[in-house]
Short mmCIF file of C-alpha atoms in Angstrom, two decimals:
data_model
loop_
_atom_site.label_atom_id
_atom_site.label_comp_id
_atom_site.label_asym_id
_atom_site.label_seq_id
_atom_site.Cartn_x
_atom_site.Cartn_y
_atom_site.Cartn_z
CA UNK A 1 0.07 0.01 0.02
CA UNK A 2 2.82 2.35 0.79
CA UNK A 3 4.60 1.58 -2.45
CA UNK A 4 1.38 2.19 -4.28
CA UNK A 5 0.93 5.46 -2.64
CA UNK A 6 4.51 6.44 -3.63
CA UNK A 7 3.91 5.56 -7.19
CA UNK A 8 0.66 7.52 -7.31
CA UNK A 9 2.58 10.69 -6.12
CA UNK A 10 5.34 10.09 -8.61
CA UNK A 11 2.75 9.87 -11.38
CA UNK A 12 1.06 13.09 -10.24
CA UNK A 13 4.34 15.05 -11.01
CA UNK A 14 3.90 14.43 -14.78
CA UNK A 15 1.00 15.66 -16.76
CA UNK A 16 -0.05 12.40 -18.32
CA UNK A 17 -3.50 13.72 -19.38
CA UNK A 18 -1.74 15.73 -22.18
CA UNK A 19 -0.33 12.45 -23.63
CA UNK A 20 -2.32 12.25 -26.95
CA UNK A 21 -1.01 8.67 -27.52
CA UNK A 22 -2.89 7.56 -24.15
CA UNK A 23 -5.98 5.92 -25.16
CA UNK A 24 -9.06 5.02 -22.91
CA UNK A 25 -9.53 1.37 -22.58
CA UNK A 26 -12.69 0.07 -24.16
CA UNK A 27 -13.97 -1.29 -20.85
CA UNK A 28 -13.34 2.07 -19.09
CA UNK A 29 -16.54 3.88 -18.37
CA UNK A 30 -16.72 7.60 -19.07
CA UNK A 31 -18.14 9.89 -16.39
CA UNK A 32 -21.67 10.55 -17.08
CA UNK A 33 -23.01 14.06 -16.37
CA UNK A 34 -25.37 14.10 -13.50
CA UNK A 35 -28.77 15.51 -13.47
CA UNK A 36 -28.99 19.23 -13.68
CA UNK A 37 -29.63 20.77 -10.13
CA UNK A 38 -32.73 22.88 -10.05
CA UNK A 39 -32.27 26.44 -9.17
CA UNK A 40 -32.98 27.30 -5.61
CA UNK A 41 -34.56 30.49 -4.45
CA UNK A 42 -31.19 31.90 -3.60
CA UNK A 43 -29.97 31.36 -7.15
CA UNK A 44 -32.88 33.50 -8.63
CA UNK A 45 -31.97 37.17 -8.81
CA UNK A 46 -34.64 39.44 -7.77
CA UNK A 47 -33.39 42.27 -10.06
CA UNK A 48 -33.36 40.52 -13.52
CA UNK A 49 -31.45 42.54 -16.26
CA UNK A 50 -33.42 43.57 -19.38
CA UNK A 51 -31.18 43.29 -22.38
CA UNK A 52 -33.87 43.68 -25.06
CA UNK A 53 -36.83 46.15 -24.30
CA UNK A 54 -38.77 44.24 -27.04
CA UNK A 55 -39.21 41.40 -24.61
CA UNK A 56 -40.34 43.75 -21.62
CA UNK A 57 -43.79 44.78 -22.81
CA UNK A 58 -44.72 47.94 -20.87
CA UNK A 59 -48.29 48.46 -19.95
CA UNK A 60 -48.05 51.48 -17.61
CA UNK A 61 -45.72 54.44 -17.33
CA UNK A 62 -45.19 56.65 -14.24
CA UNK A 63 -43.85 60.10 -14.96
CA UNK A 64 -42.16 62.47 -12.43
CA UNK A 65 -40.52 65.91 -12.84
CA UNK A 66 -38.38 67.42 -10.15
CA UNK A 67 -35.54 65.49 -8.35
CA UNK A 68 -37.43 65.11 -4.96
CA UNK A 69 -40.33 63.50 -6.75
CA UNK A 70 -38.08 61.24 -8.75
CA UNK A 71 -36.13 60.19 -5.46
CA UNK A 72 -39.36 59.58 -3.64
CA UNK A 73 -40.70 57.12 -6.31
CA UNK A 74 -37.33 55.32 -6.52
CA UNK A 75 -37.33 54.89 -2.74
CA UNK A 76 -40.90 53.66 -2.85
CA UNK A 77 -40.13 50.84 -5.35
CA UNK A 78 -36.69 50.09 -3.96
CA UNK A 79 -34.29 51.51 -6.43
CA UNK A 80 -32.89 53.79 -3.84
CA UNK A 81 -32.70 53.38 -0.10
CA UNK A 82 -33.32 55.74 2.67
CA UNK A 83 -30.30 57.00 4.37
CA UNK A 84 -31.60 57.10 8.00
CA UNK A 85 -34.72 57.13 10.05
CA UNK A 86 -36.73 60.19 9.05
CA UNK A 87 -40.29 61.40 8.32
CA UNK A 88 -41.95 60.14 5.35
CA UNK A 89 -40.23 56.79 5.13
CA UNK A 90 -42.45 54.32 3.24
CA UNK A 91 -41.80 51.53 0.77
CA UNK A 92 -43.89 49.05 -1.08
CA UNK A 93 -42.86 46.31 1.21
CA UNK A 94 -44.75 48.15 4.00
CA UNK A 95 -47.89 48.42 2.07
CA UNK A 96 -50.37 45.54 2.71
CA UNK A 97 -51.58 45.56 -0.96
CA UNK A 98 -48.08 45.92 -2.53
CA UNK A 99 -46.01 43.80 -0.26
CA UNK A 100 -44.16 41.11 -2.18
CA UNK A 101 -45.61 42.18 -5.44
CA UNK A 102 -43.10 44.71 -6.68
CA UNK A 103 -40.07 43.37 -8.46
CA UNK A 104 -37.25 45.67 -9.93
CA UNK A 105 -35.91 44.93 -13.47
CA UNK A 106 -32.68 46.60 -14.12
CA UNK A 107 -32.05 47.81 -17.73
CA UNK A 108 -28.74 46.95 -19.40
CA UNK A 109 -26.42 50.03 -19.52
CA UNK A 110 -25.82 49.39 -23.36
CA UNK A 111 -29.43 50.59 -23.87
CA UNK A 112 -29.79 54.41 -24.17
CA UNK A 113 -33.19 54.21 -22.32
CA UNK A 114 -31.39 53.12 -19.18
CA UNK A 115 -30.32 56.66 -18.09
CA UNK A 116 -34.01 57.88 -17.98
CA UNK A 117 -35.94 54.87 -16.79
CA UNK A 118 -36.57 52.52 -13.90
CA UNK A 119 -38.16 49.30 -15.01
CA UNK A 120 -40.30 47.07 -12.55
CA UNK A 121 -43.13 44.83 -12.20
CA UNK A 122 -46.27 44.94 -10.07
CA UNK A 123 -47.90 41.66 -9.85
CA UNK A 124 -46.55 40.63 -13.29
CA UNK A 125 -47.45 43.88 -14.95
CA UNK A 126 -44.65 45.66 -16.55
CA UNK A 127 -44.12 49.33 -15.65
CA UNK A 128 -41.42 52.00 -16.14
CA UNK A 129 -40.83 55.14 -14.06
CA UNK A 130 -39.66 57.97 -16.51
CA UNK A 131 -37.76 60.78 -15.02
CA UNK A 132 -38.03 64.15 -16.94
CA UNK A 133 -34.81 66.14 -17.17
CA UNK A 134 -36.53 69.24 -16.17
CA UNK A 135 -39.71 70.55 -14.47
CA UNK A 136 -42.65 72.06 -16.51
CA UNK A 137 -43.94 71.03 -19.95
CA UNK A 138 -41.68 72.87 -22.26
CA UNK A 139 -38.09 72.57 -23.38
CA UNK A 140 -36.12 69.40 -24.37
CA UNK A 141 -36.50 67.83 -20.94
CA UNK A 142 -39.96 68.88 -20.00
CA UNK A 143 -43.05 66.54 -19.86
CA UNK A 144 -43.99 67.23 -23.48
CA UNK A 145 -40.88 65.99 -25.04
CA UNK A 146 -40.61 63.17 -22.41
CA UNK A 147 -44.12 61.90 -23.29
CA UNK A 148 -43.23 61.99 -26.98
CA UNK A 149 -40.26 59.81 -26.08
CA UNK A 150 -42.28 57.40 -24.07
CA UNK A 151 -44.66 57.05 -27.11
CA UNK A 152 -41.70 56.71 -29.49
CA UNK A 153 -40.40 53.74 -27.28
CA UNK A 154 -43.75 52.23 -27.19
CA UNK A 155 -43.96 52.18 -31.04
CA UNK A 156 -40.40 51.02 -31.49
CA UNK A 157 -40.52 48.20 -28.99
CA UNK A 158 -44.27 47.33 -29.60
CA UNK A 159 -45.35 48.02 -26.06
CA UNK A 160 -49.12 47.55 -25.26
CA UNK A 161 -49.09 50.91 -23.39
CA UNK A 162 -52.38 51.42 -21.58
CA UNK A 163 -51.81 54.43 -19.31
CA UNK A 164 -49.45 57.20 -18.44
CA UNK A 165 -49.84 58.36 -14.77
CA UNK A 166 -48.12 61.83 -13.85
CA UNK A 167 -47.44 61.65 -10.12
CA UNK A 168 -45.69 63.87 -7.69
CA UNK A 169 -46.58 66.98 -5.79
CA UNK A 170 -48.83 70.10 -6.54
CA UNK A 171 -50.24 73.31 -5.16
CA UNK A 172 -53.65 73.78 -3.87
CA UNK A 173 -55.01 77.19 -2.71
CA UNK A 174 -55.68 77.79 0.98
CA UNK A 175 -59.36 78.72 -0.02
CA UNK A 176 -60.02 75.00 -0.97
CA UNK A 177 -59.38 73.76 2.47
CA UNK A 178 -57.52 70.64 1.63
CA UNK A 179 -54.93 69.31 3.90
CA UNK A 180 -51.30 69.25 2.76
CA UNK A 181 -50.32 65.71 1.91
CA UNK A 182 -53.86 64.96 0.53
CA UNK A 183 -53.89 63.45 -2.93
CA UNK A 184 -55.82 65.16 -5.63
CA UNK A 185 -57.13 63.36 -8.84
CA UNK A 186 -57.15 65.59 -11.88
CA UNK A 187 -60.26 65.55 -14.26
CA UNK A 188 -60.05 68.60 -16.54
CA UNK A 189 -56.68 70.36 -17.37
CA UNK A 190 -56.61 74.16 -18.14
CA UNK A 191 -53.41 75.55 -19.64
CA UNK A 192 -53.02 78.80 -17.53
CA UNK A 193 -50.06 80.09 -19.65
CA UNK A 194 -52.38 80.98 -22.59
CA UNK A 195 -53.88 84.29 -22.95
CA UNK A 196 -53.21 87.95 -23.47
CA UNK A 197 -51.15 90.79 -21.77
CA UNK A 198 -53.57 93.72 -20.75
CA UNK A 199 -52.68 97.02 -19.14
CA UNK A 200 -54.96 99.33 -17.44
CA UNK A 201 -53.83 100.60 -14.10
CA UNK A 202 -51.57 97.50 -13.69
CA UNK A 203 -50.24 94.93 -16.29
CA UNK A 204 -52.26 91.71 -16.06
CA UNK A 205 -52.56 88.43 -17.95
CA UNK A 206 -56.04 87.62 -19.11
CA UNK A 207 -56.07 83.73 -19.44
CA UNK A 208 -57.78 82.09 -22.40
CA UNK A 209 -56.94 78.60 -21.46
CA UNK A 210 -57.14 75.19 -23.61
CA UNK A 211 -59.03 72.46 -21.99
CA UNK A 212 -57.87 68.88 -21.96
CA UNK A 213 -59.85 65.94 -20.80
CA UNK A 214 -58.30 62.83 -19.15
CA UNK A 215 -59.27 59.26 -18.77
CA UNK A 216 -62.09 59.19 -16.21
CA UNK A 217 -62.26 55.36 -16.01
CA UNK A 218 -59.58 55.34 -13.48
CA UNK A 219 -61.19 57.51 -10.91
CA UNK A 220 -63.28 54.75 -9.26
CA UNK A 221 -60.40 52.45 -9.12
CA UNK A 222 -58.00 54.96 -7.58
CA UNK A 223 -60.83 55.97 -5.12
CA UNK A 224 -61.22 52.32 -4.17
CA UNK A 225 -57.68 52.04 -3.36
CA UNK A 226 -57.35 54.84 -0.84
CA UNK A 227 -58.04 52.28 1.90
CA UNK A 228 -56.46 48.79 2.27
CA UNK A 229 -58.22 47.52 5.21
CA UNK A 230 -55.34 48.56 7.50
CA UNK A 231 -56.27 51.39 9.60
CA UNK A 232 -52.80 53.06 9.26
CA UNK A 233 -52.62 53.00 5.44
CA UNK A 234 -55.41 55.14 4.40
CA UNK A 235 -54.76 57.93 1.91
CA UNK A 236 -56.85 61.14 1.90
CA UNK A 237 -58.07 61.51 -1.79
CA UNK A 238 -60.01 64.31 -3.34
CA UNK A 239 -61.21 64.89 -6.83
CA UNK A 240 -60.36 68.11 -8.45
CA UNK A 241 -62.82 70.35 -10.18
CA UNK A 242 -60.03 71.86 -12.39
CA UNK A 243 -56.37 71.43 -12.75
CA UNK A 244 -54.31 74.45 -13.79
CA UNK A 245 -51.13 73.44 -15.70
CA UNK A 246 -48.48 75.57 -17.05
CA UNK A 247 -44.70 76.45 -17.02
CA UNK A 248 -44.95 79.21 -14.52
CA UNK A 249 -44.44 78.51 -10.66
CA UNK A 250 -47.44 80.06 -9.09
CA UNK A 251 -46.31 81.84 -5.88
CA UNK A 252 -49.12 84.46 -5.55
CA UNK A 253 -51.93 84.24 -2.94
CA UNK A 254 -54.02 86.56 -5.18
CA UNK A 255 -53.51 84.39 -8.36
CA UNK A 256 -54.24 81.25 -6.24
CA UNK A 257 -57.44 82.76 -4.88
CA UNK A 258 -58.52 83.77 -8.50
CA UNK A 259 -57.91 80.08 -9.55
CA UNK A 260 -60.07 78.73 -6.74
CA UNK A 261 -62.93 81.06 -7.37
CA UNK A 262 -66.09 79.69 -8.80
CA UNK A 263 -65.30 76.05 -8.35
CA UNK A 264 -68.22 75.10 -6.16
CA UNK A 265 -66.05 74.53 -3.07
CA UNK A 266 -64.20 71.70 -4.82
CA UNK A 267 -60.42 71.61 -4.76
CA UNK A 268 -58.24 72.86 -7.76
CA UNK A 269 -54.85 71.53 -8.46
CA UNK A 270 -51.96 73.64 -9.64
CA UNK A 271 -49.13 71.96 -11.30
CA UNK A 272 -46.74 72.09 -14.30
CA UNK A 273 -46.47 68.89 -16.24
CA UNK A 274 -50.07 67.72 -17.15
CA UNK A 275 -50.57 69.96 -20.07
CA UNK A 276 -47.35 68.78 -21.70
CA UNK A 277 -48.48 65.17 -21.54
CA UNK A 278 -51.90 66.29 -23.04
CA UNK A 279 -50.31 68.24 -25.77
CA UNK A 280 -47.93 65.26 -26.67
CA UNK A 281 -50.98 63.03 -26.95
CA UNK A 282 -52.96 65.42 -29.10
CA UNK A 283 -49.89 65.83 -31.40
CA UNK A 284 -49.56 61.91 -31.70
CA UNK A 285 -53.29 61.59 -32.52
CA UNK A 286 -53.43 64.36 -35.14
CA UNK A 287 -50.20 63.37 -36.98
CA UNK A 288 -50.89 59.66 -36.62
CA UNK A 289 -47.25 59.08 -36.24
CA UNK A 290 -47.36 57.65 -32.77
CA UNK A 291 -49.67 55.18 -30.93
CA UNK A 292 -53.08 56.86 -30.53
CA UNK A 293 -54.15 57.17 -26.84
CA UNK A 294 -55.53 59.69 -24.58
CA UNK A 295 -55.04 57.53 -21.52
CA UNK A 296 -53.39 59.63 -18.94
CA UNK A 297 -54.20 61.12 -15.62
CA UNK A 298 -52.47 63.46 -13.19
CA UNK A 299 -52.39 62.11 -9.61
CA UNK A 300 -50.61 64.38 -7.23
CA UNK A 301 -50.30 65.20 -3.52
CA UNK A 302 -50.58 68.69 -2.09
CA UNK A 303 -47.35 70.10 -0.98
CA UNK A 304 -48.00 73.90 -0.86
CA UNK A 305 -50.50 76.66 -1.07
CA UNK A 306 -49.18 78.50 -4.08
CA UNK A 307 -48.00 81.40 -2.07
CA UNK A 308 -44.48 82.95 -1.61
CA UNK A 309 -44.39 82.03 2.08
CA UNK A 310 -44.43 78.26 1.30
CA UNK A 311 -40.63 78.21 0.87
CA UNK A 312 -39.81 79.14 4.37
CA UNK A 313 -42.78 77.61 6.12
CA UNK A 314 -42.56 74.39 8.10
CA UNK A 315 -46.20 73.28 8.03
CA UNK A 316 -48.03 70.26 9.12
CA UNK A 317 -48.59 67.66 6.54
CA UNK A 318 -50.81 64.62 6.34
CA UNK A 319 -48.90 61.33 5.78
CA UNK A 320 -51.49 58.48 5.49
CA UNK A 321 -53.46 58.62 8.82
CA UNK A 322 -50.89 60.68 10.55
CA UNK A 323 -50.39 64.43 10.79
CA UNK A 324 -46.81 65.38 11.05
CA UNK A 325 -45.90 68.84 12.38
CA UNK A 326 -43.24 71.26 11.26
CA UNK A 327 -42.49 69.44 8.06
CA UNK A 328 -40.07 71.34 5.62
CA UNK A 329 -41.21 72.12 1.99
CA UNK A 330 -38.91 69.58 0.49
CA UNK A 331 -40.11 66.87 2.85
CA UNK A 332 -43.69 67.68 2.08
CA UNK A 333 -43.00 67.12 -1.56
CA UNK A 334 -41.53 63.91 -0.83
CA UNK A 335 -44.53 62.67 1.35
CA UNK A 336 -47.00 63.99 -1.17
CA UNK A 337 -45.26 62.02 -3.95
CA UNK A 338 -45.08 58.88 -1.92
CA UNK A 339 -48.80 58.90 -1.29
CA UNK A 340 -49.82 59.60 -4.99
CA UNK A 341 -47.37 56.87 -6.35
CA UNK A 342 -48.61 54.34 -3.76
CA UNK A 343 -52.28 55.13 -4.72
CA UNK A 344 -51.35 54.49 -8.44
CA UNK A 345 -49.48 51.33 -7.80
CA UNK A 346 -52.24 49.90 -5.58
CA UNK A 347 -54.85 50.53 -8.41
CA UNK A 348 -52.58 48.82 -11.10
#
């Protein structure tokens, strides 16, 4: 046995496997490959990489504008993490409807779409979160051109795109008596930038807005999902009589009061991206160069009162069933966006 062991060690010093003259005896069995091991749960990556957008058939798109809105949605779905314990922390895994149903899908960096888009699934439905490069509707990075880009992708990749949701934060005049943090569903959009400049004692803009109508079929579904059955997850939801949308940031108590006048005590929403989406869809329909759809809706949470004092004011803000005190303007935008996006994902 000792001699055999010594012989074995001596043979190991030479690479006899490279000797091509060595032939396998006929009676020597070859090693047969064993059965393939089934992938365990630990082997399956949660964040599956998309290398071909033709195979990821997008049904719904979420659009956000400013960096606070974009970060809030990314934290909600798990693309980004919260840095520390803070007001307004909430993720899909904490929501009784969404828990375990949201899965991220990373986009291969070789695809140009990856710099603008987060891909994910909600209960096997494919979604994208599209981040505008700029606030407002105009300009190369505004909501108009971003929506045209979404429609171009839908045509190129043959997506069955059903709906575009504009989520984030908005203003609501004090006169409407709607709590900060409440989510408002838009019905009719008015472009408040259109009109004429008139001068009497003071220079004023007399508005002559264009009206855009949205998809009303989703109102009932969104209203249904404001409650989950859990007492601490309820979202305050209001339906707007009118949504004023344009490229100007409204920071005038007088202007805000004028917007709220004559609306039968129903809330009005003041925001900047809705009209760009509406215009993009109108252009696509008239020119017949992109998929025809008017399926969009603006769903935003109230973060300010459209006054100049909003910037420096730490005000109470409703966050689900809680009312948090002394919340900064940026944090109010975050909390408003979290609630509007949560409502949309629940409905989807």
